[in-house]
Amino acid sequence: MSDSEAIKTKTDYLRDVTSQLKEMRHYAQTNTEALSGHWLAFDAGEYKDKEYAARFDTLINKQGQLLDEIDQVIQDLEIAINHSEQES
């Protein structure tokens, strides 16, 4: 491992984590949209099945909660990054 890889400031680490979370958030949003499409097919579309529609609705709600939590962590990390940069 080179010296540049071994020595990372906390701010650099926070930036890396924030970047990874933003990528995860993007994929989570895409997954939510796919779940919504499936829910629609079972709720009012060609496969009308209220049981599956309800199950997809539950998944959509959980995925929405995950998106909200990821957004909150990203915001908190960005605040920490700003504070760290101001202290330097």
CSV table of N, CA, C and O in Angstrom, one decimal:
chain,number,residue,atom,x,y,z
A,1,MET,N,0.9,-1.2,0.0
A,1,MET,CA,0.0,0.0,0.0
A,1,MET,C,0.9,1.2,0.0
A,1,MET,O,1.8,1.3,0.8
A,2,SER,N,0.6,2.2,-0.9
A,2,SER,CA,1.4,3.4,-0.9
A,2,SER,C,1.0,4.3,0.2
A,2,SER,O,0.0,4.2,0.8
A,3,ASP,N,1.9,5.3,0.4
A,3,ASP,CA,1.7,6.3,1.5
A,3,ASP,C,0.4,7.1,1.3
A,3,ASP,O,-0.3,7.4,2.2
A,4,SER,N,0.2,7.4,0.0
A,4,SER,CA,-1.0,8.3,-0.3
A,4,SER,C,-2.3,7.5,0.0
A,4,SER,O,-3.3,8.1,0.3
A,5,GLU,N,-2.3,6.2,-0.1
A,5,GLU,CA,-3.5,5.4,0.2
A,5,GLU,C,-3.6,5.2,1.7
A,5,GLU,O,-4.7,5.0,2.2
A,6,ALA,N,-2.5,5.1,2.4
A,6,ALA,CA,-2.6,4.8,3.8
A,6,ALA,C,-3.0,6.0,4.6
A,6,ALA,O,-3.6,5.8,5.7
A,7,ILE,N,-2.6,7.2,4.2
A,7,ILE,CA,-2.9,8.3,5.0
A,7,ILE,C,-4.1,9.1,4.4
A,7,ILE,O,-4.0,9.7,3.3
A,8,LYS,N,-5.2,9.1,5.0
A,8,LYS,CA,-6.4,9.7,4.6
A,8,LYS,C,-6.9,10.5,5.7
A,8,LYS,O,-7.1,10.0,6.8
A,9,THR,N,-7.3,11.8,5.5
A,9,THR,CA,-7.8,12.6,6.6
A,9,THR,C,-9.3,12.1,6.8
A,9,THR,O,-9.9,11.5,6.0
A,10,LYS,N,-9.8,12.5,8.0
A,10,LYS,CA,-11.1,12.2,8.3
A,10,LYS,C,-12.1,12.9,7.3
A,10,LYS,O,-13.0,12.3,6.8
A,11,THR,N,-11.7,14.1,6.9
A,11,THR,CA,-12.5,14.8,5.9
A,11,THR,C,-12.6,14.1,4.6
A,11,THR,O,-13.6,13.9,3.9
A,12,ASP,N,-11.4,13.6,4.1
A,12,ASP,CA,-11.4,12.8,2.9
A,12,ASP,C,-12.2,11.5,3.0
A,12,ASP,O,-12.9,11.2,2.1
A,13,TYR,N,-12.1,10.9,4.2
A,13,TYR,CA,-12.9,9.7,4.4
A,13,TYR,C,-14.4,10.0,4.3
A,13,TYR,O,-15.2,9.3,3.7
A,14,LEU,N,-14.8,11.1,5.0
A,14,LEU,CA,-16.2,11.5,5.0
A,14,LEU,C,-16.7,11.8,3.6
A,14,LEU,O,-17.8,11.5,3.2
A,15,ARG,N,-15.8,12.4,2.7
A,15,ARG,CA,-16.2,12.7,1.3
A,15,ARG,C,-16.4,11.4,0.6
A,15,ARG,O,-17.3,11.3,-0.2
A,16,ASP,N,-15.5,10.4,0.8
A,16,ASP,CA,-15.7,9.1,0.1
A,16,ASP,C,-17.0,8.4,0.5
A,16,ASP,O,-17.7,7.9,-0.3
A,17,VAL,N,-17.3,8.4,1.8
A,17,VAL,CA,-18.5,7.8,2.3
A,17,VAL,C,-19.7,8.5,1.7
A,17,VAL,O,-20.7,7.9,1.3
A,18,THR,N,-19.7,9.9,1.7
A,18,THR,CA,-20.8,10.6,1.2
A,18,THR,C,-21.0,10.3,-0.3
A,18,THR,O,-22.1,10.1,-0.7
A,19,SER,N,-19.9,10.2,-1.0
A,19,SER,CA,-20.0,9.9,-2.5
A,19,SER,C,-20.7,8.5,-2.6
A,19,SER,O,-21.5,8.3,-3.5
A,20,GLN,N,-20.2,7.5,-1.8
A,20,GLN,CA,-20.8,6.2,-1.9
A,20,GLN,C,-22.3,6.2,-1.6
A,20,GLN,O,-23.1,5.5,-2.2
A,21,LEU,N,-22.6,6.9,-0.5
A,21,LEU,CA,-24.1,7.0,-0.1
A,21,LEU,C,-24.9,7.6,-1.2
A,21,LEU,O,-26.1,7.2,-1.5
A,22,LYS,N,-24.4,8.6,-1.9
A,22,LYS,CA,-25.1,9.3,-3.0
A,22,LYS,C,-25.4,8.3,-4.1
A,22,LYS,O,-26.4,8.3,-4.7
A,23,GLU,N,-24.4,7.5,-4.4
A,23,GLU,CA,-24.5,6.4,-5.4
A,23,GLU,C,-25.6,5.4,-5.0
A,23,GLU,O,-26.4,5.0,-5.8
A,24,MET,N,-25.5,5.0,-3.7
A,24,MET,CA,-26.5,4.0,-3.2
A,24,MET,C,-27.9,4.6,-3.2
A,24,MET,O,-28.8,3.9,-3.6
A,25,ARG,N,-28.0,5.9,-3.0
A,25,ARG,CA,-29.3,6.6,-3.0
A,25,ARG,C,-29.9,6.6,-4.4
A,25,ARG,O,-31.0,6.3,-4.6
A,26,HIS,N,-29.0,6.8,-5.4
A,26,HIS,CA,-29.4,6.7,-6.8
A,26,HIS,C,-30.0,5.4,-7.1
A,26,HIS,O,-31.1,5.3,-7.7
A,27,TYR,N,-29.3,4.3,-6.7
A,27,TYR,CA,-29.8,3.0,-7.0
A,27,TYR,C,-31.1,2.6,-6.2
A,27,TYR,O,-32.0,2.0,-6.7
A,28,ALA,N,-31.1,3.1,-5.0
A,28,ALA,CA,-32.3,2.9,-4.2
A,28,ALA,C,-33.5,3.6,-4.8
A,28,ALA,O,-34.7,3.1,-4.8
A,29,GLN,N,-33.3,4.8,-5.4
A,29,GLN,CA,-34.4,5.5,-6.0
A,29,GLN,C,-34.9,4.7,-7.3
A,29,GLN,O,-36.1,4.6,-7.5
A,30,THR,N,-33.9,4.2,-8.0
A,30,THR,CA,-34.3,3.4,-9.2
A,30,THR,C,-35.1,2.1,-8.8
A,30,THR,O,-36.1,1.8,-9.4
A,31,ASN,N,-34.7,1.5,-7.7
A,31,ASN,CA,-35.4,0.3,-7.1
A,31,ASN,C,-36.8,0.7,-6.7
A,31,ASN,O,-37.8,0.0,-7.0
A,32,THR,N,-37.0,1.9,-6.1
A,32,THR,CA,-38.3,2.3,-5.7
A,32,THR,C,-39.2,2.5,-6.9
A,32,THR,O,-40.4,2.1,-6.9
A,33,GLU,N,-38.6,3.1,-8.0
A,33,GLU,CA,-39.4,3.3,-9.2
A,33,GLU,C,-39.8,1.9,-9.8
A,33,GLU,O,-41.0,1.8,-10.3
A,34,ALA,N,-38.9,0.9,-9.8
A,34,ALA,CA,-39.3,-0.4,-10.3
A,34,ALA,C,-40.4,-1.0,-9.4
A,34,ALA,O,-41.3,-1.6,-10.0
A,35,LEU,N,-40.2,-0.9,-8.1
A,35,LEU,CA,-41.3,-1.5,-7.2
A,35,LEU,C,-42.6,-0.8,-7.5
A,35,LEU,O,-43.7,-1.5,-7.5
A,36,SER,N,-42.6,0.5,-7.7
A,36,SER,CA,-43.8,1.2,-8.0
A,36,SER,C,-44.5,0.7,-9.3
A,36,SER,O,-45.7,0.6,-9.4
A,37,GLY,N,-43.7,0.4,-10.3
A,37,GLY,CA,-44.2,-0.2,-11.5
A,37,GLY,C,-44.9,-1.5,-11.3
A,37,GLY,O,-46.0,-1.8,-11.8
A,38,HIS,N,-44.3,-2.4,-10.5
A,38,HIS,CA,-44.8,-3.7,-10.2
A,38,HIS,C,-46.1,-3.5,-9.3
A,38,HIS,O,-47.1,-4.2,-9.6
A,39,TRP,N,-46.1,-2.6,-8.4
A,39,TRP,CA,-47.3,-2.3,-7.6
A,39,TRP,C,-48.4,-1.9,-8.5
A,39,TRP,O,-49.5,-2.4,-8.3
A,40,LEU,N,-48.2,-1.0,-9.4
A,40,LEU,CA,-49.2,-0.6,-10.3
A,40,LEU,C,-49.8,-1.7,-11.1
A,40,LEU,O,-51.0,-1.8,-11.3
A,41,ALA,N,-49.0,-2.6,-11.6
A,41,ALA,CA,-49.5,-3.7,-12.4
A,41,ALA,C,-50.4,-4.6,-11.5
A,41,ALA,O,-51.4,-5.1,-12.0
A,42,PHE,N,-50.1,-4.8,-10.3
A,42,PHE,CA,-50.9,-5.7,-9.4
A,42,PHE,C,-52.1,-4.9,-8.8
A,42,PHE,O,-53.1,-5.5,-8.5
A,43,ASP,N,-52.0,-3.6,-8.6
A,43,ASP,CA,-53.0,-2.9,-8.0
A,43,ASP,C,-54.1,-2.5,-9.0
A,43,ASP,O,-55.3,-2.8,-8.8
A,44,ALA,N,-53.8,-1.9,-10.1
A,44,ALA,CA,-54.8,-1.5,-11.1
A,44,ALA,C,-54.5,-1.9,-12.5
A,44,ALA,O,-55.3,-1.6,-13.4
A,45,GLY,N,-53.5,-2.6,-12.7
A,45,GLY,CA,-53.1,-3.0,-14.0
A,45,GLY,C,-53.6,-4.4,-14.4
A,45,GLY,O,-54.6,-4.9,-13.9
A,46,GLU,N,-52.8,-5.0,-15.3
A,46,GLU,CA,-53.2,-6.2,-16.0
A,46,GLU,C,-53.2,-7.4,-15.1
A,46,GLU,O,-53.8,-8.4,-15.4
A,47,TYR,N,-52.5,-7.4,-13.9
A,47,TYR,CA,-52.4,-8.5,-13.0
A,47,TYR,C,-53.2,-8.4,-11.8
A,47,TYR,O,-52.9,-9.1,-10.8
A,48,LYS,N,-54.2,-7.6,-11.7
A,48,LYS,CA,-54.9,-7.3,-10.5
A,48,LYS,C,-54.9,-8.4,-9.4
A,48,LYS,O,-55.5,-9.4,-9.6
A,49,ASP,N,-54.1,-8.1,-8.4
A,49,ASP,CA,-54.0,-9.1,-7.3
A,49,ASP,C,-53.7,-8.2,-6.1
A,49,ASP,O,-52.6,-7.7,-5.9
A,50,LYS,N,-54.7,-8.0,-5.2
A,50,LYS,CA,-54.6,-7.1,-4.1
A,50,LYS,C,-53.6,-7.6,-3.1
A,50,LYS,O,-52.9,-6.8,-2.4
A,51,GLU,N,-53.4,-8.9,-2.9
A,51,GLU,CA,-52.4,-9.4,-2.0
A,51,GLU,C,-51.0,-9.0,-2.4
A,51,GLU,O,-50.2,-8.4,-1.6
A,52,TYR,N,-50.7,-9.2,-3.7
A,52,TYR,CA,-49.3,-8.8,-4.1
A,52,TYR,C,-49.2,-7.2,-4.2
A,52,TYR,O,-48.1,-6.7,-3.9
A,53,ALA,N,-50.3,-6.6,-4.5
A,53,ALA,CA,-50.2,-5.1,-4.5
A,53,ALA,C,-49.9,-4.6,-3.1
A,53,ALA,O,-49.1,-3.7,-2.9
A,54,ALA,N,-50.5,-5.2,-2.1
A,54,ALA,CA,-50.3,-4.8,-0.7
A,54,ALA,C,-48.8,-5.1,-0.3
A,54,ALA,O,-48.2,-4.3,0.4
A,55,ARG,N,-48.3,-6.2,-0.7
A,55,ARG,CA,-46.9,-6.6,-0.4
A,55,ARG,C,-45.9,-5.6,-1.1
A,55,ARG,O,-44.9,-5.2,-0.5
A,56,PHE,N,-46.2,-5.2,-2.3
A,56,PHE,CA,-45.3,-4.3,-3.0
A,56,PHE,C,-45.5,-2.9,-2.4
A,56,PHE,O,-44.5,-2.2,-2.2
A,57,ASP,N,-46.7,-2.6,-1.9
A,57,ASP,CA,-46.8,-1.3,-1.2
A,57,ASP,C,-46.0,-1.2,0.1
A,57,ASP,O,-45.4,-0.2,0.4
A,58,THR,N,-45.9,-2.3,0.8
A,58,THR,CA,-45.1,-2.4,2.0
A,58,THR,C,-43.6,-2.2,1.6
A,58,THR,O,-42.9,-1.5,2.3
A,59,LEU,N,-43.2,-2.9,0.6
A,59,LEU,CA,-41.8,-2.7,0.1
A,59,LEU,C,-41.5,-1.3,-0.3
A,59,LEU,O,-40.4,-0.8,0.0
A,60,ILE,N,-42.4,-0.7,-1.0
A,60,ILE,CA,-42.2,0.7,-1.4
A,60,ILE,C,-42.1,1.6,-0.2
A,60,ILE,O,-41.2,2.5,-0.2
A,61,ASN,N,-42.9,1.4,0.8
A,61,ASN,CA,-42.8,2.2,2.0
A,61,ASN,C,-41.5,2.0,2.7
A,61,ASN,O,-40.9,3.0,3.2
A,62,LYS,N,-41.0,0.8,2.8
A,62,LYS,CA,-39.7,0.5,3.5
A,62,LYS,C,-38.6,1.1,2.6
A,62,LYS,O,-37.7,1.7,3.2
A,63,GLN,N,-38.7,1.0,1.3
A,63,GLN,CA,-37.7,1.6,0.5
A,63,GLN,C,-37.7,3.1,0.6
A,63,GLN,O,-36.6,3.8,0.6
A,64,GLY,N,-38.8,3.7,0.7
A,64,GLY,CA,-39.0,5.2,0.9
A,64,GLY,C,-38.3,5.6,2.3
A,64,GLY,O,-37.7,6.6,2.3
A,65,GLN,N,-38.5,4.8,3.3
A,65,GLN,CA,-37.9,5.1,4.6
A,65,GLN,C,-36.4,5.0,4.4
A,65,GLN,O,-35.6,5.9,5.0
A,66,LEU,N,-35.9,4.0,3.7
A,66,LEU,CA,-34.4,3.9,3.5
A,66,LEU,C,-33.9,5.2,2.7
A,66,LEU,O,-32.9,5.7,3.1
A,67,LEU,N,-34.6,5.6,1.7
A,67,LEU,CA,-34.2,6.8,1.0
A,67,LEU,C,-34.1,8.0,1.9
A,67,LEU,O,-33.2,8.8,1.9
A,68,ASP,N,-35.1,8.2,2.8
A,68,ASP,CA,-35.1,9.3,3.7
A,68,ASP,C,-33.9,9.2,4.7
A,68,ASP,O,-33.3,10.2,5.0
A,69,GLU,N,-33.6,8.0,5.2
A,69,GLU,CA,-32.5,7.8,6.1
A,69,GLU,C,-31.2,8.1,5.4
A,69,GLU,O,-30.3,8.8,6.0
A,70,ILE,N,-31.1,7.6,4.2
A,70,ILE,CA,-29.8,7.9,3.4
A,70,ILE,C,-29.7,9.4,3.2
A,70,ILE,O,-28.6,9.9,3.4
A,71,ASP,N,-30.8,10.1,2.8
A,71,ASP,CA,-30.7,11.5,2.6
A,71,ASP,C,-30.2,12.2,3.9
A,71,ASP,O,-29.4,13.1,3.9
A,72,GLN,N,-30.8,11.8,5.0
A,72,GLN,CA,-30.4,12.4,6.3
A,72,GLN,C,-28.9,12.2,6.6
A,72,GLN,O,-28.2,13.2,7.1
A,73,VAL,N,-28.4,11.0,6.4
A,73,VAL,CA,-27.0,10.7,6.7
A,73,VAL,C,-26.1,11.6,5.8
A,73,VAL,O,-25.1,12.1,6.2
A,74,ILE,N,-26.5,11.7,4.5
A,74,ILE,CA,-25.8,12.5,3.5
A,74,ILE,C,-25.7,13.9,4.0
A,74,ILE,O,-24.6,14.5,4.0
A,75,GLN,N,-26.8,14.5,4.4
A,75,GLN,CA,-26.9,15.8,4.9
A,75,GLN,C,-26.0,16.0,6.1
A,75,GLN,O,-25.2,17.0,6.2
A,76,ASP,N,-26.0,15.1,7.1
A,76,ASP,CA,-25.2,15.2,8.3
A,76,ASP,C,-23.7,15.1,7.9
A,76,ASP,O,-22.9,15.8,8.5
A,77,LEU,N,-23.4,14.2,7.0
A,77,LEU,CA,-22.0,14.1,6.6
A,77,LEU,C,-21.5,15.3,5.9
A,77,LEU,O,-20.4,15.8,6.1
A,78,GLU,N,-22.3,15.9,5.1
A,78,GLU,CA,-21.9,17.1,4.4
A,78,GLU,C,-21.7,18.3,5.4
A,78,GLU,O,-20.8,19.1,5.2
A,79,ILE,N,-22.5,18.3,6.4
A,79,ILE,CA,-22.4,19.3,7.5
A,79,ILE,C,-21.0,19.1,8.2
A,79,ILE,O,-20.3,20.0,8.4
A,80,ALA,N,-20.8,17.8,8.5
A,80,ALA,CA,-19.5,17.5,9.2
A,80,ALA,C,-18.3,17.9,8.3
A,80,ALA,O,-17.3,18.4,8.8
A,81,ILE,N,-18.4,17.6,7.0
A,81,ILE,CA,-17.3,18.0,6.1
A,81,ILE,C,-17.1,19.5,6.1
A,81,ILE,O,-16.0,20.0,6.1
A,82,ASN,N,-18.2,20.3,6.0
A,82,ASN,CA,-18.1,21.7,6.0
A,82,ASN,C,-17.5,22.2,7.3
A,82,ASN,O,-16.6,23.1,7.3
A,83,HIS,N,-17.9,21.7,8.4
A,83,HIS,CA,-17.2,22.1,9.7
A,83,HIS,C,-15.8,21.7,9.7
A,83,HIS,O,-15.0,22.5,10.2
A,84,SER,N,-15.4,20.6,9.2
A,84,SER,CA,-14.0,20.1,9.2
A,84,SER,C,-13.2,21.0,8.3
A,84,SER,O,-12.1,21.4,8.7
A,85,GLU,N,-13.7,21.4,7.2
A,85,GLU,CA,-13.0,22.3,6.3
A,85,GLU,C,-12.8,23.7,6.9
A,85,GLU,O,-11.8,24.3,6.7
A,86,GLN,N,-13.8,24.2,7.6
A,86,GLN,CA,-13.7,25.5,8.2
A,86,GLN,C,-12.7,25.5,9.3
A,86,GLN,O,-12.1,26.6,9.6
A,87,GLU,N,-12.6,24.4,10.0
A,87,GLU,CA,-11.6,24.3,11.1
A,87,GLU,C,-10.2,24.3,10.6
A,87,GLU,O,-9.2,24.6,11.3
A,88,SER,N,-10.0,23.8,9.4
A,88,SER,CA,-8.6,23.7,8.8
A,88,SER,C,-8.1,25.0,8.3
A,88,SER,O,-8.6,25.9,8.0
